[in-house]
Tab-separated table of C-alpha atoms in Angstrom:
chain	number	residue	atom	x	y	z
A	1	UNK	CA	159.332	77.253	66.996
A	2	UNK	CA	159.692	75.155	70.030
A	3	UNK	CA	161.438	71.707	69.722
A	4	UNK	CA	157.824	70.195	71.214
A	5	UNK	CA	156.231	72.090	68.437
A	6	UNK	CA	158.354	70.999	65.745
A	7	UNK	CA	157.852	66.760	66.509
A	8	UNK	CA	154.667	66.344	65.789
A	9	UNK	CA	155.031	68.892	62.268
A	10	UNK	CA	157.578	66.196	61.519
A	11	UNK	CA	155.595	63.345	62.506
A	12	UNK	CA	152.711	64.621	60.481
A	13	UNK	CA	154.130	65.055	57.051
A	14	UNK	CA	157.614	62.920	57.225
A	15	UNK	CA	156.045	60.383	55.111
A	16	UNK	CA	154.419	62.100	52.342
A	17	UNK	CA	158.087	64.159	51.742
A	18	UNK	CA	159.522	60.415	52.356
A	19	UNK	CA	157.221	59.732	49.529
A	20	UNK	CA	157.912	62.760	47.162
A	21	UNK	CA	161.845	62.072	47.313
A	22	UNK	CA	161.662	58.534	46.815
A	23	UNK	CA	159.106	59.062	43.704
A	24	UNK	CA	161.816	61.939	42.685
A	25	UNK	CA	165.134	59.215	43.253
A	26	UNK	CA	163.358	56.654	41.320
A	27	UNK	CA	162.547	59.327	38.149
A	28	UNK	CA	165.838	60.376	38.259
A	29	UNK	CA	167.369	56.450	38.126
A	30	UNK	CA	164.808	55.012	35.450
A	31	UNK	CA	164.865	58.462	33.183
A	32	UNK	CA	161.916	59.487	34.009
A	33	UNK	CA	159.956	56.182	32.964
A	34	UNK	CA	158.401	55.382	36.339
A	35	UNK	CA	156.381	58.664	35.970
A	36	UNK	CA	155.277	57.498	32.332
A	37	UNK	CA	151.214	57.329	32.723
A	38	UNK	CA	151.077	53.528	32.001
A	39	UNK	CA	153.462	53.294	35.211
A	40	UNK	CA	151.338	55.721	37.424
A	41	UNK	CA	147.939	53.645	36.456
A	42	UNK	CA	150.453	50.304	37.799
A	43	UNK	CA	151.095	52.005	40.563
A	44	UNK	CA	147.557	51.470	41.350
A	45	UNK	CA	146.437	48.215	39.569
A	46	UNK	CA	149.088	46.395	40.744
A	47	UNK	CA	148.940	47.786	44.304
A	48	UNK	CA	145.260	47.551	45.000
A	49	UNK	CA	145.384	44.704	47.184
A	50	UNK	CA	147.432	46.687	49.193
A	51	UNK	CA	145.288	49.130	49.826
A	52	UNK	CA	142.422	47.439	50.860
A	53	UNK	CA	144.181	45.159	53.130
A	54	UNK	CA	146.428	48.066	54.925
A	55	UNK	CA	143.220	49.785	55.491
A	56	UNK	CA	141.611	46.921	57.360
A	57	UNK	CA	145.070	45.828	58.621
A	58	UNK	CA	144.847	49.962	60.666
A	59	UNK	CA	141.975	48.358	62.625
A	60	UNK	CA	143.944	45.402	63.995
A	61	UNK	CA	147.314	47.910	65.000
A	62	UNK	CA	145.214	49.874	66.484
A	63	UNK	CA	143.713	47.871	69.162
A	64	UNK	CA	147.305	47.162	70.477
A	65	UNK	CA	149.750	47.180	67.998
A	66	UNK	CA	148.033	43.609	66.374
A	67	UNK	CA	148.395	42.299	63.291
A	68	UNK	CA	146.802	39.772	61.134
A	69	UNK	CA	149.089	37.440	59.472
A	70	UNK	CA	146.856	35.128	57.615
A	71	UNK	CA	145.448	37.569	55.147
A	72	UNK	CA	147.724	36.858	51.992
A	73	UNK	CA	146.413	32.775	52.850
A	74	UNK	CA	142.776	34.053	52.987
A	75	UNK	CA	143.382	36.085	49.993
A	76	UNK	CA	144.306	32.841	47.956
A	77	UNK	CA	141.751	30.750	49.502
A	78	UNK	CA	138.892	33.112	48.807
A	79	UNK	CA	140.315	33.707	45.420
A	80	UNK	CA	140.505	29.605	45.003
A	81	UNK	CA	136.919	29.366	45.827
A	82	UNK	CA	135.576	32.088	43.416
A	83	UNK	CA	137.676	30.761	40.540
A	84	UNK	CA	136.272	27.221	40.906
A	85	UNK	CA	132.575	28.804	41.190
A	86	UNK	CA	132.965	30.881	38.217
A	87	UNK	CA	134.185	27.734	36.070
A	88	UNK	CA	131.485	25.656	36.717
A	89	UNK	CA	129.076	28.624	35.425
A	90	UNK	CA	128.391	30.340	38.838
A	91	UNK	CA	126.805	33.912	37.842
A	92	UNK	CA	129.859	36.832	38.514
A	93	UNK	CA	127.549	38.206	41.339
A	94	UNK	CA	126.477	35.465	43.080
A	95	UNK	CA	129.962	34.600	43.271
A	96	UNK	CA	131.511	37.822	44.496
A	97	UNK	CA	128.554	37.926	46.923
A	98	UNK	CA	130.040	33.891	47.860
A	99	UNK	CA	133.142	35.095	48.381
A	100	UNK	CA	132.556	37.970	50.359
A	101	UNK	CA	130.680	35.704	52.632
A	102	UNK	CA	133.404	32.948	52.792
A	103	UNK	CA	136.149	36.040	53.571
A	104	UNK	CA	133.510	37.266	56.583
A	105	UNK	CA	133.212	33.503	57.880
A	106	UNK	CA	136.575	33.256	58.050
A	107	UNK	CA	137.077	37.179	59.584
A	108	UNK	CA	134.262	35.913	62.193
A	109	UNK	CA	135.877	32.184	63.090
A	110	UNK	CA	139.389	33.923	63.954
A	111	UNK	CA	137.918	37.070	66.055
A	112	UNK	CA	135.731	34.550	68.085
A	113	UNK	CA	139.192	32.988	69.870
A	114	UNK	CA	140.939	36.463	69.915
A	115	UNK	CA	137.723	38.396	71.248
A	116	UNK	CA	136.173	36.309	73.225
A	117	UNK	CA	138.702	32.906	74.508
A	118	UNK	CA	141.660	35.934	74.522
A	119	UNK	CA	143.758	33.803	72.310
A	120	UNK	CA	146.557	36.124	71.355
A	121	UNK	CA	146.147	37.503	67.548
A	122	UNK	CA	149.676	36.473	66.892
A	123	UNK	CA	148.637	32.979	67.229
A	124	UNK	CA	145.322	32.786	65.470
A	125	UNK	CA	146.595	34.698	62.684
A	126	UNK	CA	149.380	32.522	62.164
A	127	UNK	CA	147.314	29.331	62.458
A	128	UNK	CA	144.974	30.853	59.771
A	129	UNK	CA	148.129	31.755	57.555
A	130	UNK	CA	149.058	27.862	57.267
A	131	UNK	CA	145.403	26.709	57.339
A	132	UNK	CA	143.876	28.450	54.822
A	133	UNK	CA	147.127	28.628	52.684
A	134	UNK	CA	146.412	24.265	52.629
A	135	UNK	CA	143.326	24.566	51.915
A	136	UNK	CA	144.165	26.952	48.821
A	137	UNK	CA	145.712	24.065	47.840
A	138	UNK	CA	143.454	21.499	48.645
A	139	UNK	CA	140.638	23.479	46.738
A	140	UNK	CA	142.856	23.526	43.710
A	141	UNK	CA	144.093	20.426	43.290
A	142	UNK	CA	147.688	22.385	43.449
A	143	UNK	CA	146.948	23.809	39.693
A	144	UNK	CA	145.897	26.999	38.466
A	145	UNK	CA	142.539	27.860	37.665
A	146	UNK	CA	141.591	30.928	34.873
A	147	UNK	CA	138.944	33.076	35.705
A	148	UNK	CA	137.152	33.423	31.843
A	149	UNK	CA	133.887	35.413	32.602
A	150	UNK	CA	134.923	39.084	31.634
A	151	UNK	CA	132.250	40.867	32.864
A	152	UNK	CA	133.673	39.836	36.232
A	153	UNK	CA	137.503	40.686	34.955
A	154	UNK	CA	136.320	44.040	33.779
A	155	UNK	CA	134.356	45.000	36.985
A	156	UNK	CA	137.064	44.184	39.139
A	157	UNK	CA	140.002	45.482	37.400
A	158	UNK	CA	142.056	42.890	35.831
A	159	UNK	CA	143.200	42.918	32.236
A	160	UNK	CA	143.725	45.880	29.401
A	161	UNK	CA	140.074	47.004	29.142
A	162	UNK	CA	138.902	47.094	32.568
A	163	UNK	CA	138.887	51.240	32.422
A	164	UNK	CA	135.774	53.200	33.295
A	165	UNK	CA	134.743	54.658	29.975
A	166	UNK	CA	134.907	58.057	29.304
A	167	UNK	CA	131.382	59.254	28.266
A	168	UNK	CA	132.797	62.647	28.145
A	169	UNK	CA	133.942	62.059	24.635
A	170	UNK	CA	137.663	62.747	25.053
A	171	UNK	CA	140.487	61.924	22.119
A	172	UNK	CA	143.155	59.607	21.361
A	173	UNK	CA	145.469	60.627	24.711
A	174	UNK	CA	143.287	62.635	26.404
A	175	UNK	CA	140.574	60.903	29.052
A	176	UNK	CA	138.103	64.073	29.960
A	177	UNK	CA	136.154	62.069	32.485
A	178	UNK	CA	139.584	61.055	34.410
A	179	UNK	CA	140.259	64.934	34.778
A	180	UNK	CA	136.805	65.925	35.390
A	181	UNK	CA	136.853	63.524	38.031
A	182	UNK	CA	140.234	65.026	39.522
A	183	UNK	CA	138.867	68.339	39.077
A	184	UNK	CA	135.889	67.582	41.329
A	185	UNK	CA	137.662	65.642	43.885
A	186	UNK	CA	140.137	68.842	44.074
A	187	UNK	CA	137.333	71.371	44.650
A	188	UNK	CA	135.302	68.510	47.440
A	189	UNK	CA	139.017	68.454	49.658
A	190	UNK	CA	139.483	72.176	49.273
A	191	UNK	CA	135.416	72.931	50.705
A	192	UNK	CA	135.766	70.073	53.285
A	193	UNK	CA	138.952	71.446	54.322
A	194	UNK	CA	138.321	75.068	54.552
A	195	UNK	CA	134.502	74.205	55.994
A	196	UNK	CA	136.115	71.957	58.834
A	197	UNK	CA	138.440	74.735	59.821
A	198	UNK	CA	135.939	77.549	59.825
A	199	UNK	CA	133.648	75.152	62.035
A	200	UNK	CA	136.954	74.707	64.668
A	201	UNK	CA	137.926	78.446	64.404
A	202	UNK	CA	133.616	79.255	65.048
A	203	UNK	CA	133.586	76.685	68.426
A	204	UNK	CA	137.096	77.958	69.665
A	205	UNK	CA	139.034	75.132	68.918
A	206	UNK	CA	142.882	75.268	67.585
A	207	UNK	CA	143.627	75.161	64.164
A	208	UNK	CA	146.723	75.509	62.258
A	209	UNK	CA	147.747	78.525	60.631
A	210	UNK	CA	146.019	79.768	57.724
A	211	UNK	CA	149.081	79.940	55.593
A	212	UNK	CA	150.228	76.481	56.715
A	213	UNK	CA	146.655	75.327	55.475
A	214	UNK	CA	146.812	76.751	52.279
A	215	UNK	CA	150.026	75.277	51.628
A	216	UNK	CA	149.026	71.869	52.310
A	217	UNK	CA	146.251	72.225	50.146
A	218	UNK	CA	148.513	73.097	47.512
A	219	UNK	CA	150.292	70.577	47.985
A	220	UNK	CA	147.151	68.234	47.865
A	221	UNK	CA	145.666	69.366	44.896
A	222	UNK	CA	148.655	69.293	43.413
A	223	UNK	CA	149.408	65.676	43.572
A	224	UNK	CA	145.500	65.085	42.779
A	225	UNK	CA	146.025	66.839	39.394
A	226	UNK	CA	148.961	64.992	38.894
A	227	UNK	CA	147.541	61.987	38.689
A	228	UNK	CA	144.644	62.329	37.304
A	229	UNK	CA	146.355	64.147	34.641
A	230	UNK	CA	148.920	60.711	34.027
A	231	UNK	CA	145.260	58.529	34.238
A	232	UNK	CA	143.973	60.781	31.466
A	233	UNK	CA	146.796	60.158	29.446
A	234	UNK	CA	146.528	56.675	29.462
A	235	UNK	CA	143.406	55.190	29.692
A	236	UNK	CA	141.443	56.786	31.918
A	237	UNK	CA	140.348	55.412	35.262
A	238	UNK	CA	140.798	52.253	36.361
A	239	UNK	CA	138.005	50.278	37.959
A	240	UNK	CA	140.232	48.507	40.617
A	241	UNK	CA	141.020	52.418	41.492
A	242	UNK	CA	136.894	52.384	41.837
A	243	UNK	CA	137.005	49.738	44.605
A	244	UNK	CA	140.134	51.452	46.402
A	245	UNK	CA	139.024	54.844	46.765
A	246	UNK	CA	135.162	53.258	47.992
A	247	UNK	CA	137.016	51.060	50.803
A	248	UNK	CA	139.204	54.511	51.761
A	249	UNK	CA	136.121	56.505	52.153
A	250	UNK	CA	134.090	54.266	53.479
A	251	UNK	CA	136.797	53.476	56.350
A	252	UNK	CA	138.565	57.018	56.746
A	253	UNK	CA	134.469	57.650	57.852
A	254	UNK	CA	134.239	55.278	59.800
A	255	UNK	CA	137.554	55.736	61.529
A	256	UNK	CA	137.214	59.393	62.205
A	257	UNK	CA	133.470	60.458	62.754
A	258	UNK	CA	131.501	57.096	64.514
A	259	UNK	CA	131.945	56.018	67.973
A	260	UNK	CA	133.477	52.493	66.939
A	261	UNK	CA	135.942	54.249	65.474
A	262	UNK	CA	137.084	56.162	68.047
A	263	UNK	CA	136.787	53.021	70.552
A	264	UNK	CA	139.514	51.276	67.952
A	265	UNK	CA	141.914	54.166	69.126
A	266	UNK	CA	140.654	54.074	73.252
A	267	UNK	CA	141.235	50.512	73.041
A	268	UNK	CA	144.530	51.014	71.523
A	269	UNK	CA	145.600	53.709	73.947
A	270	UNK	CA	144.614	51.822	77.143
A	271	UNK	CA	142.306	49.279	76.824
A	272	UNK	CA	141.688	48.675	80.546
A	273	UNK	CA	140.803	52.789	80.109
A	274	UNK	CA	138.427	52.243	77.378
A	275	UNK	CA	136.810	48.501	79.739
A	276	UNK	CA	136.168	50.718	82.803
A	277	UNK	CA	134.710	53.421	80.743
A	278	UNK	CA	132.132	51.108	79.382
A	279	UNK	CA	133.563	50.134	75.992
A	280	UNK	CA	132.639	46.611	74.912
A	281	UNK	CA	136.439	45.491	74.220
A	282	UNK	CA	135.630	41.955	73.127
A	283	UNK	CA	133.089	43.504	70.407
A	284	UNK	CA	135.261	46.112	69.013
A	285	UNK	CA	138.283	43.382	69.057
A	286	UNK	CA	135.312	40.681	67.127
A	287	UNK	CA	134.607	43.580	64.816
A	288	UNK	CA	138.562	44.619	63.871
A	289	UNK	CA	139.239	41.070	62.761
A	290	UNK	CA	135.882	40.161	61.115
A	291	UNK	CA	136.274	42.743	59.268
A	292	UNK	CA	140.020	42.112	58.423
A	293	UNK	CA	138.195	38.560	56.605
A	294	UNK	CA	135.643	40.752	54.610
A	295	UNK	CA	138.576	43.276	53.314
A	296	UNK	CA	140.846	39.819	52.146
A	297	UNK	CA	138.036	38.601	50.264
A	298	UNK	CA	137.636	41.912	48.466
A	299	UNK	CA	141.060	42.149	48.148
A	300	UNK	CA	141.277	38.175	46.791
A	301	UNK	CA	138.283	39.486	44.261
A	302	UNK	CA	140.530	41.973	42.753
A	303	UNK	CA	143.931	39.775	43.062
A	304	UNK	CA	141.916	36.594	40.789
A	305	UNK	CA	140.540	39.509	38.391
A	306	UNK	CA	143.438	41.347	37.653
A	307	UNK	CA	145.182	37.912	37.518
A	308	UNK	CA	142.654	36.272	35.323
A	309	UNK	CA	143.227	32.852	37.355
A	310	UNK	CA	143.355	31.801	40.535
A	311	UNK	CA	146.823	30.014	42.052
A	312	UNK	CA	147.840	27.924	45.259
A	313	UNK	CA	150.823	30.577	45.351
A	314	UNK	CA	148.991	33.142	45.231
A	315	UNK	CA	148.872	35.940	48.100
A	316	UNK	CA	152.446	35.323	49.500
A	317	UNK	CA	153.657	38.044	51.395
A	318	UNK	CA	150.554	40.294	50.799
A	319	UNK	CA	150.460	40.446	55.167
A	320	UNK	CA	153.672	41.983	54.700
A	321	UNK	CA	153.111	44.754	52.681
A	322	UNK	CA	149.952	45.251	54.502
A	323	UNK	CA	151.525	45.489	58.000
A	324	UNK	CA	154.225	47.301	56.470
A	325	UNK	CA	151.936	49.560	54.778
A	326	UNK	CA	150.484	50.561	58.139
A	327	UNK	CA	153.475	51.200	59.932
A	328	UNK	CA	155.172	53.369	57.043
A	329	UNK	CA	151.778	55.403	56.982
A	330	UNK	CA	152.157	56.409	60.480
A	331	UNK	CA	150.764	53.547	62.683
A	332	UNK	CA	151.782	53.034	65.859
A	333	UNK	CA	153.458	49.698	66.703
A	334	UNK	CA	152.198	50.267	70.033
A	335	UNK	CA	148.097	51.174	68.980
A	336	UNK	CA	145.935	53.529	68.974
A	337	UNK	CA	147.713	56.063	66.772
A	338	UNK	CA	147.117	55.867	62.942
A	339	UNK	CA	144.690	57.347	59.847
A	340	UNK	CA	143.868	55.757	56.565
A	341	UNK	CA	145.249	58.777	54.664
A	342	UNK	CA	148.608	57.444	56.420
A	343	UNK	CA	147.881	54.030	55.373
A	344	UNK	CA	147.180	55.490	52.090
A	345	UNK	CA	150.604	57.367	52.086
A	346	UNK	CA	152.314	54.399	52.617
A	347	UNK	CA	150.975	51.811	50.794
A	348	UNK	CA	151.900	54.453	47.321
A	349	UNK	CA	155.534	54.767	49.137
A	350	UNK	CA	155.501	50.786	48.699
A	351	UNK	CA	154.088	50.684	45.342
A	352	UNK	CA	156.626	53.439	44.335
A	353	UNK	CA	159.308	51.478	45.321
A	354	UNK	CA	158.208	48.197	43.732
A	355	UNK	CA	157.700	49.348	40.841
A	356	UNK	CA	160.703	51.834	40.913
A	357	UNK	CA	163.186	48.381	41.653
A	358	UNK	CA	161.061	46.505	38.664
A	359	UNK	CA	161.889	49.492	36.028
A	360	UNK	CA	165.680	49.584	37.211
A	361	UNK	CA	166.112	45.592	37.175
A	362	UNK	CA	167.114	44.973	40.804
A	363	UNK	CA	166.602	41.550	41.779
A	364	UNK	CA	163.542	40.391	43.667
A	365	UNK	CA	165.697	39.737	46.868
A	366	UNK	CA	167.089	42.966	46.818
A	367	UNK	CA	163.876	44.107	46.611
A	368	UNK	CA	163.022	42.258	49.652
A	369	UNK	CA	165.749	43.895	51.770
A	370	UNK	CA	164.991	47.327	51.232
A	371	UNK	CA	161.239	46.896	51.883
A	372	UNK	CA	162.628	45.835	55.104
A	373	UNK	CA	164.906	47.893	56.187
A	374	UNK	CA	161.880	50.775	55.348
A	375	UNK	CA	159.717	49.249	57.250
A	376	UNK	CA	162.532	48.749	60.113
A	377	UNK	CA	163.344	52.517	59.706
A	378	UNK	CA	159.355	53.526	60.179
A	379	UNK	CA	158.857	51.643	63.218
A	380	UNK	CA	162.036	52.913	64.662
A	381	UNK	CA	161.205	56.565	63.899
A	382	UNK	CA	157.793	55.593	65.604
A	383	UNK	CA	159.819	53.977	68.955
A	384	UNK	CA	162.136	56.795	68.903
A	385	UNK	CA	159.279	60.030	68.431
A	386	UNK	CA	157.542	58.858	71.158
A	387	UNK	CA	160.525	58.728	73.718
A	388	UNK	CA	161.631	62.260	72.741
A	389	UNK	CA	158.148	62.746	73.567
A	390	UNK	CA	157.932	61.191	76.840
């Protein structure tokens, strides 16, 4: 195999080995706990914010490589707001349906200046990240605020009983409906898979190899079974994994089979290109960031419910692991390259290595410097890919 062949191979599945040896390090340097079940369900509970923000954070990279740094401050406000609704008796949906709106006010207010007055997102951002991050404390009076109605906890994954129940009957140990679940979303990648490359092999398209498919699939299904089989021997499914895996659908669709998705990665490639070819830039740049504000309300929805209160403090550094998020999943600092599987991938690497450093007692500033010297070695790899490529 050529050495133009073999770059993008690497490219493609660097990160999810990246991810496999740095799940296997940490196993092998807590004894195994990290891959206890009550760890792998953290690993997603505790990350969840993460998600949804990286996956609305892809949008932003990929209209040029921008990034949103007042998320973690819209996070808190939104959160702030909801909190104080819900304590004065405020019904749990017409308060998620509040916040929501607040978090797409506040989406829509910053993409007017960068879409349309060409403010750079750098700067908006950052004057969002110290507005909103006063107002969190304005709103609160600079205390902390509990969030009491359960019904709202439960639904949105915070606490020790917000699990989807399992219907199924299973035992003490054993959650059937997690690994029926699992089982179905095993056989629904291996169809989709093997459909889409029978429909590229029937118009004449290129496909990979047939072995090299069939190992990835492996591979897949084997990580799917993994976890659902850790879920089911906990307690089951979480419901904050419920609100992840909707937002990862919904935008891996999006991303991948409309036509604004594909202008996110024209804009991203060349975005006087994508102007001259009749692609509304200033829409698709008012739609990237309004949607970034919907996405950090969700994600303050879960952050106050699995939190059971809301805090001035809260949402520090959540841009961070967003952006960072992004970039380990494959995005390009540059646009117009990136997938939410990616995002996916490395938002888990992240989580991994949180919780990994938690279990093994490393100190939180420790933690800090290997996040970020990850992150520096993703972008780097991205820099340096592309000039071998060039």
């Amino acid at each position: 195999m050529t050495k133009n062949k073999i770059l993008p191979a690497v490219q493609k599945y660097t990160m999810i080995l990246i991810l496999i040896l740095v799940a296997a390090f940490f196993a092998w340097q807590t004894d195994g706990k990290i891959l206890l079940p009550q760890n792998i369900t953290n690993i997603i509970s505790q990350n969840a914010y993460v998600f949804v923000l990286a996956t609305g954070m892809l949008l932003c990279i990929l209209t040029g490589g921008n990034i949103d740094l007042s998320v973690g401050s819209v996070v808190c406000f939104v959160g702030a707001v909801g909190a104080i609704f819900l304590d004065k008796g405020m019904g749990w949906i017409p308060a998620v349906l509040l916040m929501l709106v607040v978090g797409l006010v506040i989406g829509a207010w910053q993409a007017f200046w960068i879409a349309f007055v060409r403010v750079p997102p750098f700067i908006v951002t950052l004057s969002g990240m110290f507005v909103f991050r006063g107002l969190s404390n304005v709103v609160l009076d600079g205390k902390t605020m509990s969030v009491t109605n359960e019904t709202f906890v439960k639904v949105f994954g915070g606490g020790a009983d917000c699990y989807i129940p399992d219907f199924l009957g299973g035992g003490e140990g054993t959650n059937l409906l997690a690994l029926v679940v699992g089982a179905i979303v095993a056989i629904l990648y291996v169809v989709m898979t093997l459909s889409k490359r029978a429909t590229r092999v029937k118009k004449g398209y290129s496909v990979d190899s047939l072995t090299k498919t069939l190992g990835t699939m492996i591979i897949i299904v084997a990580v799917i079974g993994f976890f659902t089989l850790k879920l089911s021997q906990h307690k089951g499914i979480p419901t904050a994994l419920i609100w992840v895996a909707v937002v990862i659908l919904v935008y891996a669709y999006i991303t991948s089979k409309t036509t604004i998705g594909r202008y996110f990665y024209a804009i991203g490639g060349n975005e006087k290109a994508a102007k001259l070819s009749g692609v509304n830039t200033n829409r698709v740049y008012f739609i990237a960031y309004t949607n970034m504000g919907l996405l950090s309300a969700l994600a303050g929805i879960l952050t106050i419910a699995r939190m059971t209160s809301a805090q001035p403090t809260y949402g520090q550094n959540y841009e961070m692991d967003a952006i960072g998020s992004c970039f380990i999943g494959g995005a390009s600092a540059y646009g117009g390259v990136g997938t939410v599987p990616g995002v996916i991938v490395g938002a888990l690497l992240m989580g991994v290595i949180n919780i990994g450093m938690s279990i093994m007692g490393i100190d939180q500033n420790y933690q800090k410097v290997v996040k970020g010297l990850v992150l520096l070695a993703a972008v780097i790899f991205d820099v340096v890919s592309k000039r071998e490529k060039s």
